Amino acid sequence: MVDQRFSVSVHVMTALAFHKGELMTSEQLAASIRTNPTVIRRLLSKLVDAGLLESFKGKAGGVRLAKSAKEISLRDIYLAVCDKKLIATPCKEPVKQCVVSCNMGKLLDEVVEGIEANSMDYLAGIRLSDLTSKIK
């Protein structure tokens, strides 16, 4: 199954940035994304914990950005909601009689670390304001 937490979270954060400080509810955000409000609430909780959103309870409550859209990178969002690496490596014991099998873990770890570092650098260079500026 494809993990959509990052893309849904970017959608949420972009909607909040676009609405510039307005409080929005999980129901409003879920309608925009066509998903269940419970899914949105789980993500909102992580984004609040990361300091990217402010949450207000009560009948007139909702969430809004805790920082300006220029201060929030896609890397910030990714790190807030994704707890797995971009690429999973096998965690099986190597076959002791196979030199390739015995070395693959280390070789793949190096490749995955490079991909992770490049991806995080790329995401760090994209600000939430960059996305909202493209909305017509």
PDB file of C-alpha atoms in Angstrom:
ATOM      1  CA  MET A   1       0.000   0.000   0.000  1.00  0.00           C
ATOM      2  CA  VAL A   2       1.278   3.477  -0.879  1.00  0.00           C
ATOM      3  CA  ASP A   3       1.691   5.817   2.071  1.00  0.00           C
ATOM      4  CA  GLN A   4      -0.229   9.026   1.372  1.00  0.00           C
ATOM      5  CA  ARG A   5       0.406  10.815   4.684  1.00  0.00           C
ATOM      6  CA  PHE A   6       2.922  13.204   3.155  1.00  0.00           C
ATOM      7  CA  SER A   7       0.846  14.185   0.122  1.00  0.00           C
ATOM      8  CA  VAL A   8      -2.324  14.590   2.199  1.00  0.00           C
ATOM      9  CA  SER A   9      -0.412  16.656   4.765  1.00  0.00           C
ATOM     10  CA  VAL A  10       1.000  18.907   2.037  1.00  0.00           C
ATOM     11  CA  HIS A  11      -2.560  19.389   0.746  1.00  0.00           C
ATOM     12  CA  VAL A  12      -3.752  20.300   4.262  1.00  0.00           C
ATOM     13  CA  MET A  13      -0.886  22.707   4.854  1.00  0.00           C
ATOM     14  CA  THR A  14      -1.309  24.323   1.432  1.00  0.00           C
ATOM     15  CA  ALA A  15      -5.027  24.834   2.056  1.00  0.00           C
ATOM     16  CA  LEU A  16      -4.273  26.442   5.418  1.00  0.00           C
ATOM     17  CA  ALA A  17      -1.590  28.669   3.879  1.00  0.00           C
ATOM     18  CA  PHE A  18      -3.936  29.686   1.077  1.00  0.00           C
ATOM     19  CA  HIS A  19      -6.622  30.682   3.598  1.00  0.00           C
ATOM     20  CA  LYS A  20      -4.086  32.902   5.435  1.00  0.00           C
ATOM     21  CA  GLY A  21      -4.760  32.539   9.137  1.00  0.00           C
ATOM     22  CA  GLU A  22      -8.385  31.426   8.949  1.00  0.00           C
ATOM     23  CA  LEU A  23      -9.279  28.616  11.308  1.00  0.00           C
ATOM     24  CA  MET A  24     -10.272  25.510   9.389  1.00  0.00           C
ATOM     25  CA  THR A  25     -11.846  22.341  10.779  1.00  0.00           C
ATOM     26  CA  SER A  26     -10.882  18.780  10.034  1.00  0.00           C
ATOM     27  CA  GLU A  27     -14.245  18.422   8.292  1.00  0.00           C
ATOM     28  CA  GLN A  28     -13.502  21.316   5.921  1.00  0.00           C
ATOM     29  CA  LEU A  29     -10.037  19.987   5.166  1.00  0.00           C
ATOM     30  CA  ALA A  30     -11.324  16.435   4.686  1.00  0.00           C
ATOM     31  CA  ALA A  31     -13.942  17.671   2.201  1.00  0.00           C
ATOM     32  CA  SER A  32     -11.206  19.384   0.178  1.00  0.00           C
ATOM     33  CA  ILE A  33      -9.185  16.170   0.053  1.00  0.00           C
ATOM     34  CA  ARG A  34     -12.140  13.796  -0.210  1.00  0.00           C
ATOM     35  CA  THR A  35     -11.176  11.752   2.792  1.00  0.00           C
ATOM     36  CA  ASN A  36     -12.465  11.009   6.263  1.00  0.00           C
ATOM     37  CA  PRO A  37     -12.073  13.730   8.932  1.00  0.00           C
ATOM     38  CA  THR A  38     -10.539  11.126  11.265  1.00  0.00           C
ATOM     39  CA  VAL A  39      -7.645  10.670   8.820  1.00  0.00           C
ATOM     40  CA  ILE A  40      -7.139  14.431   8.813  1.00  0.00           C
ATOM     41  CA  ARG A  41      -7.306  14.677  12.618  1.00  0.00           C
ATOM     42  CA  ARG A  42      -4.503  12.106  12.976  1.00  0.00           C
ATOM     43  CA  LEU A  43      -2.284  14.119  10.645  1.00  0.00           C
ATOM     44  CA  LEU A  44      -3.239  17.424  12.259  1.00  0.00           C
ATOM     45  CA  SER A  45      -2.159  16.049  15.623  1.00  0.00           C
ATOM     46  CA  LYS A  46       1.307  15.259  14.267  1.00  0.00           C
ATOM     47  CA  LEU A  47       1.580  18.663  12.603  1.00  0.00           C
ATOM     48  CA  VAL A  48       0.579  20.385  15.863  1.00  0.00           C
ATOM     49  CA  ASP A  49       3.127  18.307  17.809  1.00  0.00           C
ATOM     50  CA  ALA A  50       5.806  19.386  15.324  1.00  0.00           C
ATOM     51  CA  GLY A  51       4.944  23.050  15.907  1.00  0.00           C
ATOM     52  CA  LEU A  52       3.693  23.622  12.370  1.00  0.00           C
ATOM     53  CA  LEU A  53       0.046  24.167  13.318  1.00  0.00           C
ATOM     54  CA  GLU A  54      -1.901  25.745  16.150  1.00  0.00           C
ATOM     55  CA  SER A  55      -5.071  24.019  17.291  1.00  0.00           C
ATOM     56  CA  PHE A  56      -8.054  25.683  18.929  1.00  0.00           C
ATOM     57  CA  LYS A  57     -10.794  23.633  20.591  1.00  0.00           C
ATOM     58  CA  GLY A  58     -14.474  24.387  20.894  1.00  0.00           C
ATOM     59  CA  LYS A  59     -17.389  25.173  18.657  1.00  0.00           C
ATOM     60  CA  ALA A  60     -15.504  27.930  16.809  1.00  0.00           C
ATOM     61  CA  GLY A  61     -12.230  25.979  16.892  1.00  0.00           C
ATOM     62  CA  GLY A  62      -9.997  24.663  14.175  1.00  0.00           C
ATOM     63  CA  VAL A  63      -6.386  24.782  13.061  1.00  0.00           C
ATOM     64  CA  ARG A  64      -4.142  27.322  11.398  1.00  0.00           C
ATOM     65  CA  LEU A  65      -0.473  27.629  10.529  1.00  0.00           C
ATOM     66  CA  ALA A  66       1.784  28.272  13.524  1.00  0.00           C
ATOM     67  CA  LYS A  67       4.386  29.931  11.280  1.00  0.00           C
ATOM     68  CA  SER A  68       4.310  31.812   8.016  1.00  0.00           C
ATOM     69  CA  ALA A  69       4.158  29.776   4.815  1.00  0.00           C
ATOM     70  CA  LYS A  70       7.650  31.077   3.958  1.00  0.00           C
ATOM     71  CA  GLU A  71       9.020  29.498   7.146  1.00  0.00           C
ATOM     72  CA  ILE A  72       7.626  26.004   6.515  1.00  0.00           C
ATOM     73  CA  SER A  73       9.409  23.649   4.131  1.00  0.00           C
ATOM     74  CA  LEU A  74       8.136  20.415   2.683  1.00  0.00           C
ATOM     75  CA  ARG A  75      10.926  18.745   4.668  1.00  0.00           C
ATOM     76  CA  ASP A  76       9.325  20.043   7.873  1.00  0.00           C
ATOM     77  CA  ILE A  77       6.009  18.509   6.846  1.00  0.00           C
ATOM     78  CA  TYR A  78       7.592  15.218   5.799  1.00  0.00           C
ATOM     79  CA  LEU A  79       9.473  14.833   9.079  1.00  0.00           C
ATOM     80  CA  ALA A  80       6.331  15.657  11.063  1.00  0.00           C
ATOM     81  CA  VAL A  81       4.110  12.979   9.542  1.00  0.00           C
ATOM     82  CA  CYS A  82       6.333  10.226   8.134  1.00  0.00           C
ATOM     83  CA  ASP A  83       8.070   7.861  10.490  1.00  0.00           C
ATOM     84  CA  LYS A  84       9.494   5.482   7.905  1.00  0.00           C
ATOM     85  CA  LYS A  85      12.400   5.810   5.506  1.00  0.00           C
ATOM     86  CA  LEU A  86      11.631   6.533   1.871  1.00  0.00           C
ATOM     87  CA  ILE A  87      12.974   3.130   0.854  1.00  0.00           C
ATOM     88  CA  ALA A  88      12.793   0.009   2.973  1.00  0.00           C
ATOM     89  CA  THR A  89      15.718  -2.390   2.970  1.00  0.00           C
ATOM     90  CA  PRO A  90      15.300  -6.087   3.725  1.00  0.00           C
ATOM     91  CA  CYS A  91      15.922  -7.040   7.320  1.00  0.00           C
ATOM     92  CA  LYS A  92      16.499 -10.753   6.699  1.00  0.00           C
ATOM     93  CA  GLU A  93      19.585 -12.546   7.922  1.00  0.00           C
ATOM     94  CA  PRO A  94      22.149 -12.937   5.122  1.00  0.00           C
ATOM     95  CA  VAL A  95      22.990 -16.341   3.736  1.00  0.00           C
ATOM     96  CA  LYS A  96      26.384 -17.039   5.346  1.00  0.00           C
ATOM     97  CA  GLN A  97      27.668 -18.998   2.337  1.00  0.00           C
ATOM     98  CA  CYS A  98      26.965 -16.128  -0.074  1.00  0.00           C
ATOM     99  CA  VAL A  99      29.397 -13.214  -0.141  1.00  0.00           C
ATOM    100  CA  VAL A 100      26.865 -11.049  -2.025  1.00  0.00           C
ATOM    101  CA  SER A 101      24.154 -11.750   0.546  1.00  0.00           C
ATOM    102  CA  CYS A 102      26.565 -10.913   3.382  1.00  0.00           C
ATOM    103  CA  ASN A 103      27.362  -7.489   1.851  1.00  0.00           C
ATOM    104  CA  MET A 104      23.984  -6.352   0.509  1.00  0.00           C
ATOM    105  CA  GLY A 105      22.762  -4.857   3.780  1.00  0.00           C
ATOM    106  CA  LYS A 106      25.713  -2.477   4.018  1.00  0.00           C
ATOM    107  CA  LEU A 107      25.637  -1.667   0.294  1.00  0.00           C
ATOM    108  CA  LEU A 108      21.922  -0.886   0.278  1.00  0.00           C
ATOM    109  CA  ASP A 109      22.180   1.143   3.506  1.00  0.00           C
ATOM    110  CA  GLU A 110      24.691   3.436   1.781  1.00  0.00           C
ATOM    111  CA  VAL A 111      22.420   3.860  -1.247  1.00  0.00           C
ATOM    112  CA  VAL A 112      19.338   4.528   0.886  1.00  0.00           C
ATOM    113  CA  GLU A 113      21.214   7.065   3.035  1.00  0.00           C
ATOM    114  CA  GLY A 114      22.203   8.941  -0.137  1.00  0.00           C
ATOM    115  CA  ILE A 115      18.647   8.937  -1.461  1.00  0.00           C
ATOM    116  CA  GLU A 116      17.304  10.100   1.908  1.00  0.00           C
ATOM    117  CA  ALA A 117      19.852  12.936   2.151  1.00  0.00           C
ATOM    118  CA  ASN A 118      19.184  14.132  -1.406  1.00  0.00           C
ATOM    119  CA  SER A 119      15.422  13.929  -0.927  1.00  0.00           C
ATOM    120  CA  MET A 120      15.505  15.855   2.363  1.00  0.00           C
ATOM    121  CA  ASP A 121      17.714  18.538   0.781  1.00  0.00           C
ATOM    122  CA  TYR A 122      15.270  18.830  -2.115  1.00  0.00           C
ATOM    123  CA  LEU A 123      12.240  19.066   0.192  1.00  0.00           C
ATOM    124  CA  ALA A 124      14.011  21.630   2.381  1.00  0.00           C
ATOM    125  CA  GLY A 125      14.310  23.899  -0.658  1.00  0.00           C
ATOM    126  CA  ILE A 126      10.563  24.033  -1.274  1.00  0.00           C
ATOM    127  CA  ARG A 127       8.533  26.351   0.928  1.00  0.00           C
ATOM    128  CA  LEU A 128       4.818  26.165   1.502  1.00  0.00           C
ATOM    129  CA  SER A 129       4.632  29.685   0.068  1.00  0.00           C
ATOM    130  CA  ASP A 130       6.127  28.336  -3.181  1.00  0.00           C
ATOM    131  CA  LEU A 131       3.132  26.039  -3.542  1.00  0.00           C
ATOM    132  CA  THR A 132       0.490  28.618  -2.679  1.00  0.00           C
ATOM    133  CA  SER A 133       2.010  31.086  -5.131  1.00  0.00           C
ATOM    134  CA  LYS A 134       1.199  28.630  -7.936  1.00  0.00           C
ATOM    135  CA  ILE A 135      -2.498  28.350  -7.103  1.00  0.00           C
ATOM    136  CA  LYS A 136      -4.621  30.225  -9.645  1.00  0.00           C
TER     137      LYS A 136
END
